mmCIF file of C-alpha atoms in Angstrom:
data_model
loop_
_atom_site.group_PDB
_atom_site.id
_atom_site.type_symbol
_atom_site.label_atom_id
_atom_site.label_comp_id
_atom_site.label_asym_id
_atom_site.label_seq_id
_atom_site.Cartn_x
_atom_site.Cartn_y
_atom_site.Cartn_z
ATOM 1 C CA MET A 1 17.595 9.848 32.389
ATOM 2 C CA SER A 2 14.107 8.805 33.323
ATOM 3 C CA VAL A 3 12.454 5.470 33.207
ATOM 4 C CA GLU A 4 11.431 4.538 29.769
ATOM 5 C CA GLU A 5 7.755 4.653 28.885
ATOM 6 C CA PRO A 6 5.695 4.992 25.734
ATOM 7 C CA GLU A 7 5.962 8.430 24.228
ATOM 8 C CA PRO A 8 2.759 9.304 22.497
ATOM 9 C CA LEU A 9 4.020 12.392 20.794
ATOM 10 C CA ALA A 10 6.708 10.752 18.808
ATOM 11 C CA PRO A 11 6.321 6.996 18.582
ATOM 12 C CA GLY A 12 9.350 5.643 16.740
ATOM 13 C CA GLY A 13 11.093 9.044 17.191
ATOM 14 C CA PRO A 14 14.737 9.279 17.796
ATOM 15 C CA ASN A 15 14.422 10.021 21.542
ATOM 16 C CA PRO A 16 12.140 7.819 23.602
ATOM 17 C CA GLU A 17 12.843 9.455 26.905
ATOM 18 C CA GLY A 18 9.880 11.782 26.832
ATOM 19 C CA ASP A 19 10.808 15.112 25.220
ATOM 20 C CA GLN A 20 12.123 14.227 21.810
ATOM 21 C CA GLY A 21 15.403 15.653 22.745
ATOM 22 C CA LEU A 22 13.916 19.118 22.741
ATOM 23 C CA PRO A 23 15.097 21.723 25.284
ATOM 24 C CA PRO A 24 12.495 21.998 28.012
ATOM 25 C CA GLU A 25 11.153 25.269 26.763
ATOM 26 C CA GLU A 26 10.415 23.804 23.355
ATOM 27 C CA ALA A 27 8.900 20.619 24.795
ATOM 28 C CA TRP A 28 6.648 22.920 26.955
ATOM 29 C CA ARG A 29 5.538 24.845 23.827
ATOM 30 C CA VAL A 30 4.778 21.598 21.947
ATOM 31 C CA GLY A 31 2.758 20.379 25.060
ATOM 32 C CA ALA A 32 0.810 23.653 25.372
ATOM 33 C CA TYR A 33 -0.099 23.765 21.701
ATOM 34 C CA GLY A 34 -0.972 20.076 21.890
ATOM 35 C CA VAL A 35 -3.287 20.489 24.825
ATOM 36 C CA LEU A 36 -5.082 23.404 23.246
ATOM 37 C CA ALA A 37 -5.455 21.445 19.971
ATOM 38 C CA ARG A 38 -6.764 18.414 21.740
ATOM 39 C CA LEU A 39 -9.361 20.335 23.772
ATOM 40 C CA LEU A 40 -10.527 22.416 20.894
ATOM 41 C CA ALA A 41 -10.707 19.663 18.204
ATOM 42 C CA ALA A 42 -13.271 17.718 20.194
ATOM 43 C CA PRO A 43 -14.673 17.741 23.750
ATOM 44 C CA PRO A 44 -12.516 15.728 26.116
ATOM 45 C CA ASP A 45 -14.025 12.489 27.420
ATOM 46 C CA ARG A 46 -13.758 11.416 31.092
ATOM 47 C CA ALA A 47 -10.205 10.203 30.639
ATOM 48 C CA GLY A 48 -9.175 13.401 28.949
ATOM 49 C CA LEU A 49 -10.684 15.451 31.785
ATOM 50 C CA GLU A 50 -8.950 13.365 34.409
ATOM 51 C CA LEU A 51 -5.633 13.830 32.658
ATOM 52 C CA THR A 52 -6.217 17.518 32.481
ATOM 53 C CA ALA A 53 -7.205 17.649 36.071
ATOM 54 C CA GLY A 54 -3.974 15.775 36.868
ATOM 55 C CA LEU A 55 -1.956 18.867 35.813
ATOM 56 C CA ALA A 56 -2.599 20.253 39.230
ATOM 57 C CA SER A 57 -2.323 17.085 41.225
ATOM 58 C CA SER A 58 1.199 17.523 42.532
ATOM 59 C CA PRO A 59 1.542 20.327 45.070
ATOM 60 C CA ASP A 60 5.370 20.384 44.699
ATOM 61 C CA ASP A 61 5.174 20.603 40.907
ATOM 62 C CA ASP A 62 7.547 23.385 40.086
ATOM 63 C CA GLU A 63 6.198 23.965 36.673
ATOM 64 C CA ALA A 64 2.535 23.897 37.489
ATOM 65 C CA SER A 65 2.945 26.279 40.399
ATOM 66 C CA GLN A 66 5.665 28.670 39.105
ATOM 67 C CA GLY A 67 6.180 27.967 35.373
ATOM 68 C CA PRO A 68 4.834 30.106 32.501
ATOM 69 C CA LEU A 69 1.053 30.614 32.741
ATOM 70 C CA ALA A 70 0.931 28.863 36.088
ATOM 71 C CA ALA A 71 -2.351 30.381 37.167
ATOM 72 C CA ALA A 72 -3.971 29.476 33.831
ATOM 73 C CA TRP A 73 -2.812 25.931 34.048
ATOM 74 C CA ARG A 74 -4.113 25.592 37.553
ATOM 75 C CA GLY A 75 -7.501 27.128 36.480
ATOM 76 C CA LEU A 76 -7.710 24.602 33.628
ATOM 77 C CA ALA A 77 -6.956 21.732 35.856
ATOM 78 C CA ARG A 78 -9.431 22.907 38.458
ATOM 79 C CA ALA A 79 -12.173 23.290 35.839
ATOM 80 C CA ALA A 80 -11.427 19.747 34.538
ATOM 81 C CA GLN A 81 -11.660 18.380 38.063
ATOM 82 C CA GLY A 82 -15.217 19.448 38.591
ATOM 83 C CA ALA A 83 -16.416 18.886 34.948
ATOM 84 C CA ASP A 84 -18.857 16.318 33.836
ATOM 85 C CA PRO A 85 -18.002 14.834 30.444
ATOM 86 C CA GLU A 86 -21.542 14.994 29.051
ATOM 87 C CA ALA A 87 -21.955 18.573 30.174
ATOM 88 C CA VAL A 88 -18.612 19.463 28.551
ATOM 89 C CA ASP A 89 -19.756 17.742 25.382
ATOM 90 C CA ASP A 90 -22.948 19.785 25.297
ATOM 91 C CA GLU A 91 -20.999 22.878 26.045
ATOM 92 C CA TYR A 92 -18.653 22.128 23.135
ATOM 93 C CA HIS A 93 -21.527 21.790 20.787
ATOM 94 C CA ASP A 94 -23.226 24.939 22.029
ATOM 95 C CA LEU A 95 -19.983 26.782 21.628
ATOM 96 C CA PHE A 96 -18.655 25.578 18.243
ATOM 97 C CA ILE A 97 -21.078 23.353 16.362
ATOM 98 C CA GLY A 98 -24.711 24.266 16.462
ATOM 99 C CA LEU A 99 -26.103 25.053 13.038
ATOM 100 C CA GLY A 100 -26.012 28.780 12.977
ATOM 101 C CA ARG A 101 -26.210 28.542 16.737
ATOM 102 C CA GLY A 102 -22.734 27.761 17.715
ATOM 103 C CA GLU A 103 -21.741 30.782 19.693
ATOM 104 C CA LEU A 104 -18.284 31.027 18.233
ATOM 105 C CA VAL A 105 -16.916 30.060 14.801
ATOM 106 C CA PRO A 106 -13.451 28.717 15.471
ATOM 107 C CA TYR A 107 -12.070 29.234 11.956
ATOM 108 C CA ALA A 108 -9.496 31.800 10.741
ATOM 109 C CA SER A 109 -11.414 32.588 7.697
ATOM 110 C CA TRP A 110 -14.460 33.534 9.762
ATOM 111 C CA TYR A 111 -12.448 35.743 12.115
ATOM 112 C CA LEU A 112 -10.394 37.403 9.335
ATOM 113 C CA SER A 113 -12.822 37.729 6.551
ATOM 114 C CA GLY A 114 -16.289 37.254 8.122
ATOM 115 C CA LEU A 115 -16.985 34.284 5.904
ATOM 116 C CA LEU A 116 -15.838 30.670 5.879
ATOM 117 C CA MET A 117 -13.444 29.290 3.429
ATOM 118 C CA GLU A 118 -12.243 32.563 2.091
ATOM 119 C CA GLU A 119 -8.885 33.965 1.246
ATOM 120 C CA PRO A 120 -7.210 33.178 4.645
ATOM 121 C CA LEU A 121 -7.911 29.438 4.001
ATOM 122 C CA VAL A 122 -6.439 29.647 0.513
ATOM 123 C CA ARG A 123 -3.197 31.062 1.803
ATOM 124 C CA LEU A 124 -3.173 28.548 4.643
ATOM 125 C CA ARG A 125 -3.409 25.674 2.202
ATOM 126 C CA GLN A 126 -0.542 26.950 0.243
ATOM 127 C CA ASP A 127 1.612 27.228 3.428
ATOM 128 C CA LEU A 128 0.548 23.744 4.678
ATOM 129 C CA SER A 129 1.402 22.241 1.339
ATOM 130 C CA ALA A 130 4.800 23.873 1.364
ATOM 131 C CA LEU A 131 5.428 22.521 4.881
ATOM 132 C CA GLY A 132 4.422 18.997 3.930
ATOM 133 C CA PHE A 133 1.076 18.735 5.673
ATOM 134 C CA GLU A 134 -1.954 17.172 4.018
ATOM 135 C CA ARG A 135 -5.470 16.603 4.904
ATOM 136 C CA ARG A 136 -6.378 13.514 6.961
ATOM 137 C CA SER A 137 -8.353 11.345 4.668
ATOM 138 C CA GLY A 138 -12.053 11.250 5.648
ATOM 139 C CA ASN A 139 -11.796 14.426 7.611
ATOM 140 C CA ARG A 140 -13.653 17.234 5.792
ATOM 141 C CA ASP A 141 -13.247 20.011 8.263
ATOM 142 C CA PRO A 142 -11.548 23.030 6.851
ATOM 143 C CA GLU A 143 -7.854 23.332 7.815
ATOM 144 C CA ASP A 144 -8.150 26.729 9.418
ATOM 145 C CA HIS A 145 -9.879 25.467 12.520
ATOM 146 C CA ILE A 146 -8.064 26.730 15.568
ATOM 147 C CA ALA A 147 -7.255 23.204 16.724
ATOM 148 C CA ALA A 148 -5.550 22.432 13.368
ATOM 149 C CA LEU A 149 -3.475 25.589 13.613
ATOM 150 C CA CYS A 150 -2.388 24.750 17.135
ATOM 151 C CA GLU A 151 -1.480 21.200 16.030
ATOM 152 C CA VAL A 152 0.638 22.574 13.135
ATOM 153 C CA MET A 153 2.534 24.790 15.529
ATOM 154 C CA ALA A 154 3.125 21.849 17.853
ATOM 155 C CA LEU A 155 4.485 19.746 15.060
ATOM 156 C CA LEU A 156 6.705 22.543 13.626
ATOM 157 C CA ILE A 157 8.283 22.918 17.028
ATOM 158 C CA ARG A 158 8.508 19.183 17.687
ATOM 159 C CA ASP A 159 10.085 18.589 14.387
ATOM 160 C CA GLY A 160 12.698 21.279 15.008
ATOM 161 C CA GLU A 161 11.618 23.526 12.132
ATOM 162 C CA PRO A 162 13.625 26.760 12.120
ATOM 163 C CA LEU A 163 12.197 29.495 14.238
ATOM 164 C CA GLU A 164 11.849 31.643 11.208
ATOM 165 C CA ARG A 165 9.431 29.142 9.740
ATOM 166 C CA GLN A 166 7.527 28.900 13.055
ATOM 167 C CA ARG A 167 7.311 32.667 13.256
ATOM 168 C CA ARG A 168 6.051 33.002 9.696
ATOM 169 C CA PHE A 169 3.302 30.460 10.129
ATOM 170 C CA PHE A 170 2.337 31.858 13.529
ATOM 171 C CA ASN A 171 2.316 35.490 12.374
ATOM 172 C CA GLU A 172 0.339 34.684 9.227
ATOM 173 C CA HIS A 173 -2.218 32.283 10.550
ATOM 174 C CA LEU A 174 -2.554 32.501 14.260
ATOM 175 C CA ALA A 175 -1.445 35.839 15.533
ATOM 176 C CA PRO A 176 -4.073 37.944 13.654
ATOM 177 C CA TRP A 177 -6.982 36.240 15.377
ATOM 178 C CA GLY A 178 -5.834 33.690 17.991
ATOM 179 C CA GLY A 179 -5.886 36.086 20.925
ATOM 180 C CA ARG A 180 -9.208 37.387 19.924
ATOM 181 C CA PHE A 181 -10.680 33.922 19.667
ATOM 182 C CA PHE A 182 -9.429 32.847 23.070
ATOM 183 C CA ARG A 183 -10.737 36.090 24.592
ATOM 184 C CA ASP A 184 -14.093 35.485 22.966
ATOM 185 C CA LEU A 185 -14.017 31.978 24.396
ATOM 186 C CA GLN A 186 -13.368 33.259 27.857
ATOM 187 C CA GLU A 187 -16.348 35.478 27.616
ATOM 188 C CA ALA A 188 -18.738 33.236 25.738
ATOM 189 C CA GLU A 189 -22.085 32.734 27.358
ATOM 190 C CA ALA A 190 -22.130 28.977 26.861
ATOM 191 C CA ALA A 191 -18.609 28.563 28.223
ATOM 192 C CA ARG A 192 -18.004 26.788 31.460
ATOM 193 C CA PHE A 193 -15.059 24.408 31.192
ATOM 194 C CA TYR A 194 -13.923 26.199 28.011
ATOM 195 C CA ARG A 195 -13.699 29.486 29.865
ATOM 196 C CA SER A 196 -10.549 28.037 31.367
ATOM 197 C CA VAL A 197 -9.285 26.966 27.887
ATOM 198 C CA GLY A 198 -9.702 30.502 26.722
ATOM 199 C CA ALA A 199 -7.945 31.781 29.862
ATOM 200 C CA LEU A 200 -4.929 29.652 29.028
ATOM 201 C CA GLY A 201 -4.995 30.226 25.240
ATOM 202 C CA ALA A 202 -5.141 33.989 25.371
ATOM 203 C CA PRO A 203 -1.957 34.623 27.418
ATOM 204 C CA PHE A 204 -0.277 31.682 25.645
ATOM 205 C CA VAL A 205 -0.751 33.351 22.146
ATOM 206 C CA ASP A 206 0.621 36.605 23.616
ATOM 207 C CA LEU A 207 3.629 34.776 25.030
ATOM 208 C CA GLU A 208 4.220 33.065 21.701
ATOM 209 C CA GLU A 209 4.009 36.364 19.961
ATOM 210 C CA GLN A 210 6.723 37.750 22.282
ATOM 211 C CA HIS A 211 8.748 34.630 22.116
ATOM 212 C CA LEU A 212 8.856 34.404 18.348
ATOM 213 C CA ALA A 213 9.429 38.075 17.907
ATOM 214 C CA MET A 214 12.468 37.933 20.272
ATOM 215 C CA SER A 215 13.992 34.761 18.938
ATOM 216 C CA GLY A 216 16.256 34.492 16.038
ATOM 217 C CA MET B 1 15.429 32.457 27.434
ATOM 218 C CA THR B 2 15.373 29.516 25.119
ATOM 219 C CA ASP B 3 19.092 28.866 24.834
ATOM 220 C CA GLN B 4 19.893 27.179 28.120
ATOM 221 C CA PRO B 5 20.067 23.506 27.394
ATOM 222 C CA LYS B 6 22.388 22.927 30.322
ATOM 223 C CA GLN B 7 19.846 24.173 32.831
ATOM 224 C CA PRO B 8 19.215 21.401 35.293
ATOM 225 C CA GLU B 9 15.854 19.797 34.844
ATOM 226 C CA GLN B 10 13.529 19.853 37.714
ATOM 227 C CA PRO B 11 11.586 16.663 38.140
ATOM 228 C CA GLY B 12 8.415 18.687 38.503
ATOM 229 C CA ARG B 13 8.841 20.510 35.303
ATOM 230 C CA ARG B 14 9.733 17.294 33.477
ATOM 231 C CA GLN B 15 6.731 15.503 34.699
ATOM 232 C CA PHE B 16 4.590 18.484 33.926
ATOM 233 C CA ILE B 17 5.762 18.602 30.323
ATOM 234 C CA ARG B 18 5.290 14.889 30.110
ATOM 235 C CA ASN B 19 1.662 15.263 31.259
ATOM 236 C CA LEU B 20 1.094 17.921 28.660
ATOM 237 C CA ALA B 21 2.405 15.580 26.039
ATOM 238 C CA VAL B 22 0.066 12.816 27.127
ATOM 239 C CA ILE B 23 -2.969 15.033 26.990
ATOM 240 C CA GLY B 24 -2.109 16.734 23.730
ATOM 241 C CA GLY B 25 -0.717 13.619 22.031
ATOM 242 C CA VAL B 26 -3.478 11.144 22.640
ATOM 243 C CA ALA B 27 -4.503 11.188 19.008
ATOM 244 C CA GLY B 28 -4.124 13.002 15.775
ATOM 245 C CA VAL B 29 -6.588 15.742 16.561
ATOM 246 C CA SER B 30 -7.205 17.892 13.552
ATOM 247 C CA ALA B 31 -8.005 17.716 9.910
ATOM 248 C CA LEU B 32 -4.416 17.356 9.069
ATOM 249 C CA THR B 33 -2.103 14.396 8.599
ATOM 250 C CA GLY B 34 1.248 13.452 7.269
ATOM 251 C CA LYS B 35 3.028 14.701 10.347
ATOM 252 C CA ALA B 36 0.039 14.344 12.725
ATOM 253 C CA PHE B 37 0.208 13.378 16.334
ATOM 254 C CA GLY B 38 -0.095 9.815 17.254
ATOM 255 C CA GLU B 39 0.973 8.437 13.924
ATOM 256 C CA THR B 40 4.110 6.566 13.439
ATOM 257 C CA ALA B 41 6.560 8.876 11.692
ATOM 258 C CA GLU B 42 6.785 8.050 8.110
ATOM 259 C CA PRO B 43 10.032 8.145 6.084
ATOM 260 C CA GLN B 44 10.314 11.105 3.766
ATOM 261 C CA THR B 45 9.934 9.374 0.395
ATOM 262 C CA GLY B 46 9.752 12.494 -1.750
ATOM 263 C CA ALA B 47 6.980 15.031 -2.611
ATOM 264 C CA GLN B 48 3.664 14.716 -0.845
ATOM 265 C CA PRO B 49 0.547 14.953 -2.918
ATOM 266 C CA LEU B 50 -0.898 18.357 -2.843
ATOM 267 C CA PRO B 51 -3.995 18.749 -0.601
ATOM 268 C CA GLY B 52 -7.091 20.643 -1.272
ATOM 269 C CA ARG B 53 -8.236 20.340 -4.910
ATOM 270 C CA GLY B 54 -10.858 17.834 -4.201
ATOM 271 C CA TYR B 55 -11.901 19.498 -1.016
ATOM 272 C CA GLN B 56 -15.262 18.957 0.374
ATOM 273 C CA GLU B 57 -16.777 20.853 3.254
ATOM 274 C CA SER B 58 -18.660 19.114 6.003
ATOM 275 C CA ASP B 59 -22.432 19.599 5.944
ATOM 276 C CA HIS B 60 -22.774 21.824 8.902
ATOM 277 C CA ILE B 61 -20.094 24.044 7.562
ATOM 278 C CA ARG B 62 -21.716 24.143 4.171
ATOM 279 C CA THR B 63 -25.056 25.110 5.736
ATOM 280 C CA TYR B 64 -23.391 27.757 7.821
ATOM 281 C CA TYR B 65 -21.589 29.037 4.831
ATOM 282 C CA GLU B 66 -24.819 29.277 2.741
ATOM 283 C CA LYS B 67 -26.487 31.124 5.527
ATOM 284 C CA ALA B 68 -23.643 33.550 5.870
ATOM 285 C CA ARG B 69 -24.036 34.255 2.148
ATOM 286 C CA LEU B 70 -27.602 35.334 2.547
#
């Protein structure tokens, strides 16, 4: 048992010791999806970059040096170490926001149908509703943003939803375009820090595809 | 393998996962709520209202969408 400390993932959850009682592999998956969601929903501020850089801070950290996607985690941490928050903010806007000038459009509908808010979003809303998710009041971004999909996966795993349910959501909404999106991110012209996010996300999506195909 | 709960936990791995949770769980990050990160878990009190009918897109998305239609 470890020392008790606040657990941001599950305040008030049944297990305050740090991993919600999940097996380490599942806690790792929750964490990986959470990091991707966090970094893709908005540019990290200085504190966020410092936390990310800290992923590489311990040289004897087994997981960072040998665990799944070790090189990608180290790359992300290194990129965060040297990153200036303002530059990352600009980069984020160049990549994802600019009116018709954002280099990438991080929405499933766009990737799958070539238009925003098309059929893939309709199907996603039906599935989210069935899973008990709703829109955050005041937030008007479509739900098929890559960050939202990563967050949903994190929550499905955290809440112990059956693998079949995880697999169906992943296969329907992330697998068809997630790998392509992260590879595009790796190669985007405006990408600096986010290149390393793409370099983590691409193999992670592949790993998830294998994991979910094998399980259950 | 995912079915080895008895596997001894390395402190490095545990700390690493904890760090991931800190980064990824700082706030509810996306457009979704109800089960979102950073929110106190709410008791299940029955059916949630359906999302979506009164959906409004954000301005930049709407502009982008209109451009894409041209």
